[in-house]
mmCIF file of C-alpha atoms in Angstrom:
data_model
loop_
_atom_site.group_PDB
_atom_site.id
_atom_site.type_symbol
_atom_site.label_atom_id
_atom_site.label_comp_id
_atom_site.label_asym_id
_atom_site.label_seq_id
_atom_site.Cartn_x
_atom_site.Cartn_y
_atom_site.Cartn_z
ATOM 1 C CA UNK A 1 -55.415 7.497 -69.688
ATOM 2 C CA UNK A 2 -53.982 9.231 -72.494
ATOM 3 C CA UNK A 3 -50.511 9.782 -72.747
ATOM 4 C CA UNK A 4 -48.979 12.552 -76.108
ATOM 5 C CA UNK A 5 -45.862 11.924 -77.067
ATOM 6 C CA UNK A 6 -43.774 14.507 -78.652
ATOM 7 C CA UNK A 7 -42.001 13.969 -81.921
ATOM 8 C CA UNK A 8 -38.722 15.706 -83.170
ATOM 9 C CA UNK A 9 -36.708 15.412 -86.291
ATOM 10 C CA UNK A 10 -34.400 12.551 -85.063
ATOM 11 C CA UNK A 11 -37.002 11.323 -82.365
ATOM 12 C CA UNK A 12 -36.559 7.377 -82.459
ATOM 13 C CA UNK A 13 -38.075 6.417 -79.256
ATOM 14 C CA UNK A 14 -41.414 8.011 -80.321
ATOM 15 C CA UNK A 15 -42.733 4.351 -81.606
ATOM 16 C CA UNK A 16 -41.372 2.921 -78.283
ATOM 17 C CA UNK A 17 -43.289 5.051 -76.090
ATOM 18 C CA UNK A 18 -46.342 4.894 -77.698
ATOM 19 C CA UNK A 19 -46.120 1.149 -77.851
ATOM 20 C CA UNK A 20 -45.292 1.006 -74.206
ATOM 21 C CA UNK A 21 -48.424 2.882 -73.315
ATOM 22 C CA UNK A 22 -50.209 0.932 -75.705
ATOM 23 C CA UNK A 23 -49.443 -2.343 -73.689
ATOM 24 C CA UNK A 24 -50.342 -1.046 -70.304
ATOM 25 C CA UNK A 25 -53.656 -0.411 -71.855
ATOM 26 C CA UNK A 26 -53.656 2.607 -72.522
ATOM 27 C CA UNK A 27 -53.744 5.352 -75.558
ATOM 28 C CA UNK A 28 -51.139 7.293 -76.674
ATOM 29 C CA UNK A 29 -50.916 9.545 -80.040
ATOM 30 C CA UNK A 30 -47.853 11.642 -81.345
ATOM 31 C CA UNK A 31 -47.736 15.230 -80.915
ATOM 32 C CA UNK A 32 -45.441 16.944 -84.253
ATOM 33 C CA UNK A 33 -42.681 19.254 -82.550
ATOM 34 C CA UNK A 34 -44.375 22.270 -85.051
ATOM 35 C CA UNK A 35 -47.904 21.931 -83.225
ATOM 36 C CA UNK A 36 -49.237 24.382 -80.595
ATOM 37 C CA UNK A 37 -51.507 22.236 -78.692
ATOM 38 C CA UNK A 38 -50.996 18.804 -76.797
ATOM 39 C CA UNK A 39 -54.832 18.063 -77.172
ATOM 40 C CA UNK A 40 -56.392 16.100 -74.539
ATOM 41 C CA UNK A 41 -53.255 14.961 -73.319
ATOM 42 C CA UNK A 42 -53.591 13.577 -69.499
ATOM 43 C CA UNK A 43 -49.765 12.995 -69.508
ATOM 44 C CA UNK A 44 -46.964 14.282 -72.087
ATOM 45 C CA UNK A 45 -43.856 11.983 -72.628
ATOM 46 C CA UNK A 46 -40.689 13.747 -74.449
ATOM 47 C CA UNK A 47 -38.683 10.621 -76.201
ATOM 48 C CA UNK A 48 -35.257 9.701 -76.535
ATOM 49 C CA UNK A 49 -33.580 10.475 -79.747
ATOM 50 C CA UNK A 50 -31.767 12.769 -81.516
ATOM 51 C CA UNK A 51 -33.353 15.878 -81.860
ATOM 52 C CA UNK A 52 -31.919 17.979 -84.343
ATOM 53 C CA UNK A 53 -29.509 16.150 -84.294
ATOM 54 C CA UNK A 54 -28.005 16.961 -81.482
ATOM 55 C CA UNK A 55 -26.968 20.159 -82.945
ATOM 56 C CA UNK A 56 -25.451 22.546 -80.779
ATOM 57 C CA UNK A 57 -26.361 20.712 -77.791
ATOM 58 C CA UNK A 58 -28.395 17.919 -77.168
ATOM 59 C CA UNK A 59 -31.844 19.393 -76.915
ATOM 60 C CA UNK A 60 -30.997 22.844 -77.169
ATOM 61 C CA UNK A 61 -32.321 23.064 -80.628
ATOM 62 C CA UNK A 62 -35.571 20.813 -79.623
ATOM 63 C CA UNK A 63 -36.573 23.136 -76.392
ATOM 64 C CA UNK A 64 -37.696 26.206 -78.582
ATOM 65 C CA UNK A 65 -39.842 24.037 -80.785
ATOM 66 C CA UNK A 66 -44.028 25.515 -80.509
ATOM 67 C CA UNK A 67 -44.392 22.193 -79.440
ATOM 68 C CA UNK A 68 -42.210 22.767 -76.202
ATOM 69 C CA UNK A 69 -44.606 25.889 -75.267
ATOM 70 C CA UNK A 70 -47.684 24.506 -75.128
ATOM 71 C CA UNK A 71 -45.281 21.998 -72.886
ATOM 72 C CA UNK A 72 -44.296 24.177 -70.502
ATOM 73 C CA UNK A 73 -47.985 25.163 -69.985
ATOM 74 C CA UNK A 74 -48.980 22.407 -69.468
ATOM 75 C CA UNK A 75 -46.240 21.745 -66.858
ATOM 76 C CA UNK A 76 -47.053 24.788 -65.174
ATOM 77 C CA UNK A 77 -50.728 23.749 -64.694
ATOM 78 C CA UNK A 78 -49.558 20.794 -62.774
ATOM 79 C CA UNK A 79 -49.533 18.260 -65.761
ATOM 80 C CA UNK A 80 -47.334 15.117 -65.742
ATOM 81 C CA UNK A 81 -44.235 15.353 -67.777
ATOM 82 C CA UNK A 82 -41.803 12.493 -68.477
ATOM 83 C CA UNK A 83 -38.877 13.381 -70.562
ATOM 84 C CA UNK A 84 -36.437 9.885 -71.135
ATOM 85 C CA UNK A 85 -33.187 9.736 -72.541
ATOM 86 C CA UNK A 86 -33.086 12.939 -75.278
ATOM 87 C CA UNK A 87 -36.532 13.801 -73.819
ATOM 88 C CA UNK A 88 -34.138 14.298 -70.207
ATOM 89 C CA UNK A 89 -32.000 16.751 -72.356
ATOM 90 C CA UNK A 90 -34.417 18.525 -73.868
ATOM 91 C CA UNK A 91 -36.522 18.800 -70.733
ATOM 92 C CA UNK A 92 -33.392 20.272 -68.544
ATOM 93 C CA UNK A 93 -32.295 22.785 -71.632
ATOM 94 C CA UNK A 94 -35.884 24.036 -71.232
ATOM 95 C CA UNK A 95 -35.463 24.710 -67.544
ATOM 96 C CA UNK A 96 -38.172 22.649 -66.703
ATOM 97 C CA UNK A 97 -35.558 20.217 -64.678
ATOM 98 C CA UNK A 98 -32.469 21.572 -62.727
ATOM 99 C CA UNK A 99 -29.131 20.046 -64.493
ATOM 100 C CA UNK A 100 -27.649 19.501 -67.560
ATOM 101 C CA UNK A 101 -26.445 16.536 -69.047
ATOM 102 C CA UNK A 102 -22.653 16.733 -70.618
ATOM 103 C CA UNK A 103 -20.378 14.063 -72.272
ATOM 104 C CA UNK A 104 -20.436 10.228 -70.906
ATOM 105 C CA UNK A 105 -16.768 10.608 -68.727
ATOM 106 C CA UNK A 106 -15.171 8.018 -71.275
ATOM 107 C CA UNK A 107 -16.392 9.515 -73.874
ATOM 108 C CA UNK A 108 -18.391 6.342 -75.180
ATOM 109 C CA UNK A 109 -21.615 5.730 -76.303
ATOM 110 C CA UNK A 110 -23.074 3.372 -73.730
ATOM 111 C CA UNK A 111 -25.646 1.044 -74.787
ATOM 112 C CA UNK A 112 -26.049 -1.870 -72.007
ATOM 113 C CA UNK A 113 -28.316 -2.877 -69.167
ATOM 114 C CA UNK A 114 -28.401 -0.826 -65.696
ATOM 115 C CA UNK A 115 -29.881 -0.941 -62.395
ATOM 116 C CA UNK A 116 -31.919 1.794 -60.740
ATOM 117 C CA UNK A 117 -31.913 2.962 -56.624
ATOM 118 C CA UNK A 118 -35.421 4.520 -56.475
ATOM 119 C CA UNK A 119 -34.612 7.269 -53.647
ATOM 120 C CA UNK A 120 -37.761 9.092 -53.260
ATOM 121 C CA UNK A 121 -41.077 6.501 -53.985
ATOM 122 C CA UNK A 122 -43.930 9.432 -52.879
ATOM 123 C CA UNK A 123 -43.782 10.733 -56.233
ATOM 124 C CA UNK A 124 -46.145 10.314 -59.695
ATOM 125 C CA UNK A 125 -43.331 8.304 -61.202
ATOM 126 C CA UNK A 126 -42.073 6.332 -58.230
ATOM 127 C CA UNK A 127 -45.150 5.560 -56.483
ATOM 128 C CA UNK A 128 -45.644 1.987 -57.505
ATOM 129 C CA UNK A 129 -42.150 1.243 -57.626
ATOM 130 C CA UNK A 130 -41.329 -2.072 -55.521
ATOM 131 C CA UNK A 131 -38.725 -0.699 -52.780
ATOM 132 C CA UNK A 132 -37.616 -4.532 -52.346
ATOM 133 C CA UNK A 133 -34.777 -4.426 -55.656
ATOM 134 C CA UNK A 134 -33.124 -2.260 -57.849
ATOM 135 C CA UNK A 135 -34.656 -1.539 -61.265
ATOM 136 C CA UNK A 136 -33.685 -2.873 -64.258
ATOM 137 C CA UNK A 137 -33.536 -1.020 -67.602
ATOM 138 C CA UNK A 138 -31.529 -0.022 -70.521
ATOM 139 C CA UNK A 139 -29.496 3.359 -71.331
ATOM 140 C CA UNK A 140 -28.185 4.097 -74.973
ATOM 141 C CA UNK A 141 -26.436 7.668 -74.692
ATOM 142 C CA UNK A 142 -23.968 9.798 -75.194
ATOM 143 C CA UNK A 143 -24.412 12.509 -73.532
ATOM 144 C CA UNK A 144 -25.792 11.439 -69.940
ATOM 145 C CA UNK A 145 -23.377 12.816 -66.986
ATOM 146 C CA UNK A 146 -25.562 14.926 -65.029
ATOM 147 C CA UNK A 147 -24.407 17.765 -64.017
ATOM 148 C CA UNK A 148 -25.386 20.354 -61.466
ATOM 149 C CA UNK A 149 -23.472 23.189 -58.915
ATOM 150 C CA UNK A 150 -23.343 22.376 -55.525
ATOM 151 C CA UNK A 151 -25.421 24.571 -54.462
ATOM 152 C CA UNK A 152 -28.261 23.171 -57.135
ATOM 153 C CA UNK A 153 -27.304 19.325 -55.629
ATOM 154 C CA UNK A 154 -27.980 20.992 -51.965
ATOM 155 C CA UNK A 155 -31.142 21.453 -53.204
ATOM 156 C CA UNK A 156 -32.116 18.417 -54.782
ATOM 157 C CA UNK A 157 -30.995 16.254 -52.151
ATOM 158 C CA UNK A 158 -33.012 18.521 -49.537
ATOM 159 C CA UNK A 159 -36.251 18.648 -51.614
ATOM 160 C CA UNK A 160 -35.554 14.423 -52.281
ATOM 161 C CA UNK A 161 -35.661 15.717 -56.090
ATOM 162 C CA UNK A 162 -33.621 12.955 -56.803
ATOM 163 C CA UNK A 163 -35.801 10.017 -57.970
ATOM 164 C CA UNK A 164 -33.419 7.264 -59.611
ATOM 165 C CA UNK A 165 -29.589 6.699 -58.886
ATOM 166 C CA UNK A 166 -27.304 4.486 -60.958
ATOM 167 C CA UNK A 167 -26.622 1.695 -58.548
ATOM 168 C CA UNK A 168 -25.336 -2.544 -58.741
ATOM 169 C CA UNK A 169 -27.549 -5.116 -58.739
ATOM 170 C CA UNK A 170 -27.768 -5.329 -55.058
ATOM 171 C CA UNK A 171 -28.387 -1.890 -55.095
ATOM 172 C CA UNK A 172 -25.439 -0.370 -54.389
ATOM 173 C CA UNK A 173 -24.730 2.799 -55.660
ATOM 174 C CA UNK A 174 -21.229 2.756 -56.319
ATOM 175 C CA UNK A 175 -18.641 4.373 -58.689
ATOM 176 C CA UNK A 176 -18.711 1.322 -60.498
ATOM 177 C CA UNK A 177 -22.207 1.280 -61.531
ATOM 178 C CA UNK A 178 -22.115 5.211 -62.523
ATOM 179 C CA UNK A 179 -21.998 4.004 -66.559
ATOM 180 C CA UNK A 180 -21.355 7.921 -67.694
ATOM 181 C CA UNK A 181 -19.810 9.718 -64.503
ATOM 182 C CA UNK A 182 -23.165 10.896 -63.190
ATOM 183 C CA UNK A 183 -22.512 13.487 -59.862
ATOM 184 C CA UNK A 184 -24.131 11.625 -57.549
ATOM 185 C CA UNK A 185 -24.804 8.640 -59.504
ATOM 186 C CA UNK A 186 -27.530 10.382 -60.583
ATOM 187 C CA UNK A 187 -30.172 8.830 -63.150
ATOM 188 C CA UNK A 188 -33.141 11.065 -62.716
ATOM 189 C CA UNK A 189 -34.703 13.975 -61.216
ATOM 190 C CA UNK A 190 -38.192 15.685 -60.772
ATOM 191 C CA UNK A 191 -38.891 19.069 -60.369
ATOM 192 C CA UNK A 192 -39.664 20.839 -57.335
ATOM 193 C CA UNK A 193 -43.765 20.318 -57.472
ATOM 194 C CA UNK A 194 -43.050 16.747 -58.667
ATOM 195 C CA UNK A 195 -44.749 16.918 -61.790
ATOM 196 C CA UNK A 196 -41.868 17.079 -64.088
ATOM 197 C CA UNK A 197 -39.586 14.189 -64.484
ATOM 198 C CA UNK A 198 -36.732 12.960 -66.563
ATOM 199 C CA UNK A 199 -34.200 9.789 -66.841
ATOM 200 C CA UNK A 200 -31.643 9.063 -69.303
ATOM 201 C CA UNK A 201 -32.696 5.101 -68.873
ATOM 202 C CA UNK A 202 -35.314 3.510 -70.644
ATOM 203 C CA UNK A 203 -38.779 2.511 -69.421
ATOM 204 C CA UNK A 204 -40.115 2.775 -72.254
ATOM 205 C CA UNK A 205 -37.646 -0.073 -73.804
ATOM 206 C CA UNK A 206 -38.343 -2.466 -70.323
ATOM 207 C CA UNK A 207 -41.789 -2.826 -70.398
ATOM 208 C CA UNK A 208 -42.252 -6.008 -71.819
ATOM 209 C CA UNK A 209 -40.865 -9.799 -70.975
ATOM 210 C CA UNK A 210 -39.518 -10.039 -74.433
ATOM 211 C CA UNK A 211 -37.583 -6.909 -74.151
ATOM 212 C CA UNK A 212 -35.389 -8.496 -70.701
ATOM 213 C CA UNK A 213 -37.115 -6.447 -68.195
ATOM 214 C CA UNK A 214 -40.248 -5.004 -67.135
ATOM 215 C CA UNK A 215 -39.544 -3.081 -64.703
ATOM 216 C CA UNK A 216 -40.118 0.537 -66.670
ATOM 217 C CA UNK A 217 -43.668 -0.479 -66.315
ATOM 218 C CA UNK A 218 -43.660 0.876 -62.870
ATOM 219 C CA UNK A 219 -42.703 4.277 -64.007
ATOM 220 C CA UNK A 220 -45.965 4.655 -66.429
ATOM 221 C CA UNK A 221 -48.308 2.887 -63.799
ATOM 222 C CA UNK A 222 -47.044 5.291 -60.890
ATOM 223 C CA UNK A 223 -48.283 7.972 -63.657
ATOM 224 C CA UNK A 224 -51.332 6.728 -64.432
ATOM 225 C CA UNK A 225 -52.354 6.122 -60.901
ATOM 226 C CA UNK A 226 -51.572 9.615 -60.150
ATOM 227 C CA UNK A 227 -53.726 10.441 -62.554
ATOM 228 C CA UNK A 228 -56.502 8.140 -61.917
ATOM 229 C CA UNK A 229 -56.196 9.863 -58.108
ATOM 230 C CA UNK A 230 -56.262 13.200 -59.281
ATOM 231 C CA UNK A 231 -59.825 12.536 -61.487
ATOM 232 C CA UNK A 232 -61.154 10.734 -58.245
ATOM 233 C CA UNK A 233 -60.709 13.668 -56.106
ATOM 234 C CA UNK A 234 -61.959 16.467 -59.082
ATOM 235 C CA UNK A 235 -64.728 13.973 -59.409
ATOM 236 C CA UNK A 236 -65.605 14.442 -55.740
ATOM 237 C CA UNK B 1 -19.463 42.186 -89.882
ATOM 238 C CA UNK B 2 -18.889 39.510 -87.770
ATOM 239 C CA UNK B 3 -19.861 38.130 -84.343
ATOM 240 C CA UNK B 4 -17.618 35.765 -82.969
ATOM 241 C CA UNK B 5 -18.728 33.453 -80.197
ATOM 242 C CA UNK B 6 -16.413 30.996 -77.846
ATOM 243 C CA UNK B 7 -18.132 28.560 -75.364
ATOM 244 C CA UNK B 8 -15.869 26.965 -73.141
ATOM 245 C CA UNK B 9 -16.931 24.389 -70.476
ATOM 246 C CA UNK B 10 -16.974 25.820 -66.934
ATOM 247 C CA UNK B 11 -14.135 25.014 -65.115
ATOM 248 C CA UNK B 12 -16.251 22.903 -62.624
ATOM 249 C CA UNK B 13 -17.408 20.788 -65.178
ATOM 250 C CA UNK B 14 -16.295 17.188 -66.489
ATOM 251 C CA UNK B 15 -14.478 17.869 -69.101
ATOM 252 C CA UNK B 16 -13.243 14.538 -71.002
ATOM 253 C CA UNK B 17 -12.610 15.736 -74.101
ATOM 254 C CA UNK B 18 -10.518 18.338 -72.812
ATOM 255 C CA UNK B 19 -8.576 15.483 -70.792
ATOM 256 C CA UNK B 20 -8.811 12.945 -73.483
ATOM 257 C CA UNK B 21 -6.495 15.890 -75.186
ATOM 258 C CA UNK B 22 -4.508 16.977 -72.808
ATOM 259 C CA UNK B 23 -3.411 12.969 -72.523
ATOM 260 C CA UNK B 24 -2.740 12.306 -76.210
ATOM 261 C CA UNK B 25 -0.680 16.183 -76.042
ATOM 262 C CA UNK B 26 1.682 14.540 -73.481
ATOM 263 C CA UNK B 27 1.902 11.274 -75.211
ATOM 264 C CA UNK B 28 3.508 13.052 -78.065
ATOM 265 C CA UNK B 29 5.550 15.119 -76.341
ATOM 266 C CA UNK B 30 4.484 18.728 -75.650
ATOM 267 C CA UNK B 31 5.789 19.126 -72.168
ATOM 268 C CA UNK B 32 4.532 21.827 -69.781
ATOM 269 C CA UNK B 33 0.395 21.617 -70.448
ATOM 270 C CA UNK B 34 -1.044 22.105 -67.264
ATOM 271 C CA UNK B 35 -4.699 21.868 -68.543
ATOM 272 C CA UNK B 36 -6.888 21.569 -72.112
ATOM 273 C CA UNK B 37 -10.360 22.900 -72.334
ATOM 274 C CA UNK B 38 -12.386 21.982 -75.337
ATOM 275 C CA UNK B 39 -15.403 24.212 -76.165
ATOM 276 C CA UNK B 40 -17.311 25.596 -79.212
ATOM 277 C CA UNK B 41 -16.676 28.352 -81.890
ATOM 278 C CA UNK B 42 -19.581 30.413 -83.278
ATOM 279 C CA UNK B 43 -19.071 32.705 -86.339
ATOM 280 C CA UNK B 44 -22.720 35.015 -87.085
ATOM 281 C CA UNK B 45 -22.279 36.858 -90.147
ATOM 282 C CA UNK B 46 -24.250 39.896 -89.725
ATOM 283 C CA UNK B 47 -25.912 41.783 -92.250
ATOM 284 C CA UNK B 48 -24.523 45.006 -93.723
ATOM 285 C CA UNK B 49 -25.878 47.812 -91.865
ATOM 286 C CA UNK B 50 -26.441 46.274 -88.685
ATOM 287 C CA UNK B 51 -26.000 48.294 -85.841
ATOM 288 C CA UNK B 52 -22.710 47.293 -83.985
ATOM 289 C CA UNK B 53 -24.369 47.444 -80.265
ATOM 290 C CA UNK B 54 -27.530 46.450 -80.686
ATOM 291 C CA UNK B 55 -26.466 43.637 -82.637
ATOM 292 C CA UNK B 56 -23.872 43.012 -79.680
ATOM 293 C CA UNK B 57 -27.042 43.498 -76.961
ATOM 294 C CA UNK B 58 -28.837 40.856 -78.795
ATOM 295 C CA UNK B 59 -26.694 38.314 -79.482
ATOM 296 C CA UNK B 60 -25.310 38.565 -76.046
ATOM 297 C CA UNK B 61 -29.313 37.364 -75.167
ATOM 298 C CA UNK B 62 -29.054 34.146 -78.025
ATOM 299 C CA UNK B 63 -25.773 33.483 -76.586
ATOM 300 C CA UNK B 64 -27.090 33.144 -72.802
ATOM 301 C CA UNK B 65 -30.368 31.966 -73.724
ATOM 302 C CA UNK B 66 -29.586 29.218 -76.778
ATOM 303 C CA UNK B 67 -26.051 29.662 -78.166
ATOM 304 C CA UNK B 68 -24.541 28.273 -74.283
ATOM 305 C CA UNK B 69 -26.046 26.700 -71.488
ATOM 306 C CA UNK B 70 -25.392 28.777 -68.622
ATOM 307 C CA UNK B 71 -25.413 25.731 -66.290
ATOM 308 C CA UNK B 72 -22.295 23.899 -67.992
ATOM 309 C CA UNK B 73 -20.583 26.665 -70.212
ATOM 310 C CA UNK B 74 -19.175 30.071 -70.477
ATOM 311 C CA UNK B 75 -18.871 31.903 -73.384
ATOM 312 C CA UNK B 76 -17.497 35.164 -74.909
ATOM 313 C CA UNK B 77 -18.965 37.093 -77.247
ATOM 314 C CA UNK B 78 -16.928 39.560 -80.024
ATOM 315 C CA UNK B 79 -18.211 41.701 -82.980
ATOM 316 C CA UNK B 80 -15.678 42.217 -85.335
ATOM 317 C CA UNK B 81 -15.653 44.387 -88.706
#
């Protein structure tokens, strides 16, 4: 499959995505945030960074790039959208995920290893997640508290939008694990059609041995074999 | 001509800076703060010229669309001579 992955000013998870897809097997090219067309993109992923700078808000600058049109089109064909870290931000300042993603509640940049409660595994980015143990991956942010009214929460948790929660490493999502005050412990949510994803933790940064955890590799496979589905049945 | 432009976090929102503030304000002294929000200030010069409401009708668009995020922040919007 073949995965385009977007690049900002102040992207610096571009080369980790890429590589990521690379060493599942697959190809993956950049996409510049000025262009108007993903090519012949099976799958987009928006990286983590910086975009802009943060300027203004993280991702608010980022989600009126041309790139980010031909984004949203592509979304709203049905396409498969991952948006990690920054890529979260942007994708929820483009509307294209409920939420918004404020301050860490200590105020800290939190760099360090966390564990992900998969909550809904019938999704394009769950799918091949093992159910037996929590995930293991790495955030670096700032800004990751996800926010959302109660009435928008309501909704999530009745549509089982909510795909990873911050949890322990028996899987227990308490207050304790919740590394940036996260409603909900909330890591990451889809959309309502399930094509559009984000998380401010890092698969692309745990899919290797070398880099302490593999795990993210279930995120990407989930998305390929959604994809590799979706060919069989246009094929048939 | 100016527009002026404060974003303020909704009250429902985390707001840590605001407490983080609000702490250090009592620490020192100031008695009788019963709350510290910490938002954003926008100044727009506007060209000479510009027409005072539509300059208000469209800005009060940038300001919903891009200059807040309706989902965590309020804002106000002023033009000014």
């Amino acid at each position: 499959m073949h995965f385009a992955v977007l690049q900002f000013p102040a992207s610096n998870c571009d080369q980790d995505c890429v590589h990521a897809v690379r060493v599942l097997g697959h190809t993956a090219e950049f996409v510049w945030h000025k262009d108007t067309s993903l090519g012949v993109a099976d799958a987009v992923i928006v990286p983590g960074g910086f975009s802009y700078g943060d300027y203004l808000r993280c991702g608010a600058v980022a989600r009126f790039s041309p790139v980010m049109q031909a984004v949203k089109q592509f979304a709203d064909q049905g396409g498969l959208v991952l948006g990690i870290c920054n890529g979260f931000q942007i994708l929820c300042e483009a509307n294209l995920l409920p939420g918004a993603l404020i301050r860490n509640r200590d105020l800290q940049f939190h760099c360090e290893q966390v564990f992900l409660k998969t909550r809904n595994f019938a999704t394009p980015f769950t799918s091949l997640i093992p159910p037996a143990r929590p995930l293991k991956m790495p955030i670096a942010h700032g800004e990751g508290c996800y926010f959302a009214d109660p009435e928008t929460l309501a909704k999530l948790q009745a549509g089982q939008q909510i795909l990873w929660e911050y949890c322990d490493v028996t899987g227990a999502t308490t207050e304790a694990a919740n590394p940036n005050g996260s409603v909900l412990n909330i890591a990451g949510v889809a959309n309502e059609r399930f094509n559009v994803a984000g998380l401010m933790p890092h698969p692309d940064r745990a899919s290797e041995a070398l880099l302490g955890s593999e795990d993210g590799r279930f995120v990407f496979e989930s998305m390929v074999a959604t994809l590799v589905e979706q060919r069989r049945q246009q094929a048939a | 001509m100016k527009a002026k432009i404060i974003i303020t976090p909704k009250k429902a929102v985390l707001d840590p800076q605001g407490k983080t503030v609000q702490n250090a304000l009592e620490h020192m002294g100031y008695a009788g703060v019963a709350g510290v929000h910490v938002g954003k200030y926008i100044e727009i010069d506007l060209a000479p010229g510009t027409d005072r409401e539509a300059a208000y009708e469209a800005l009060n668009g940038a300001a919903h669309r891009f200059l807040s995020n309706p989902v965590i922040e309020d804002y106000k919007l002023e033009i000014v001579d």
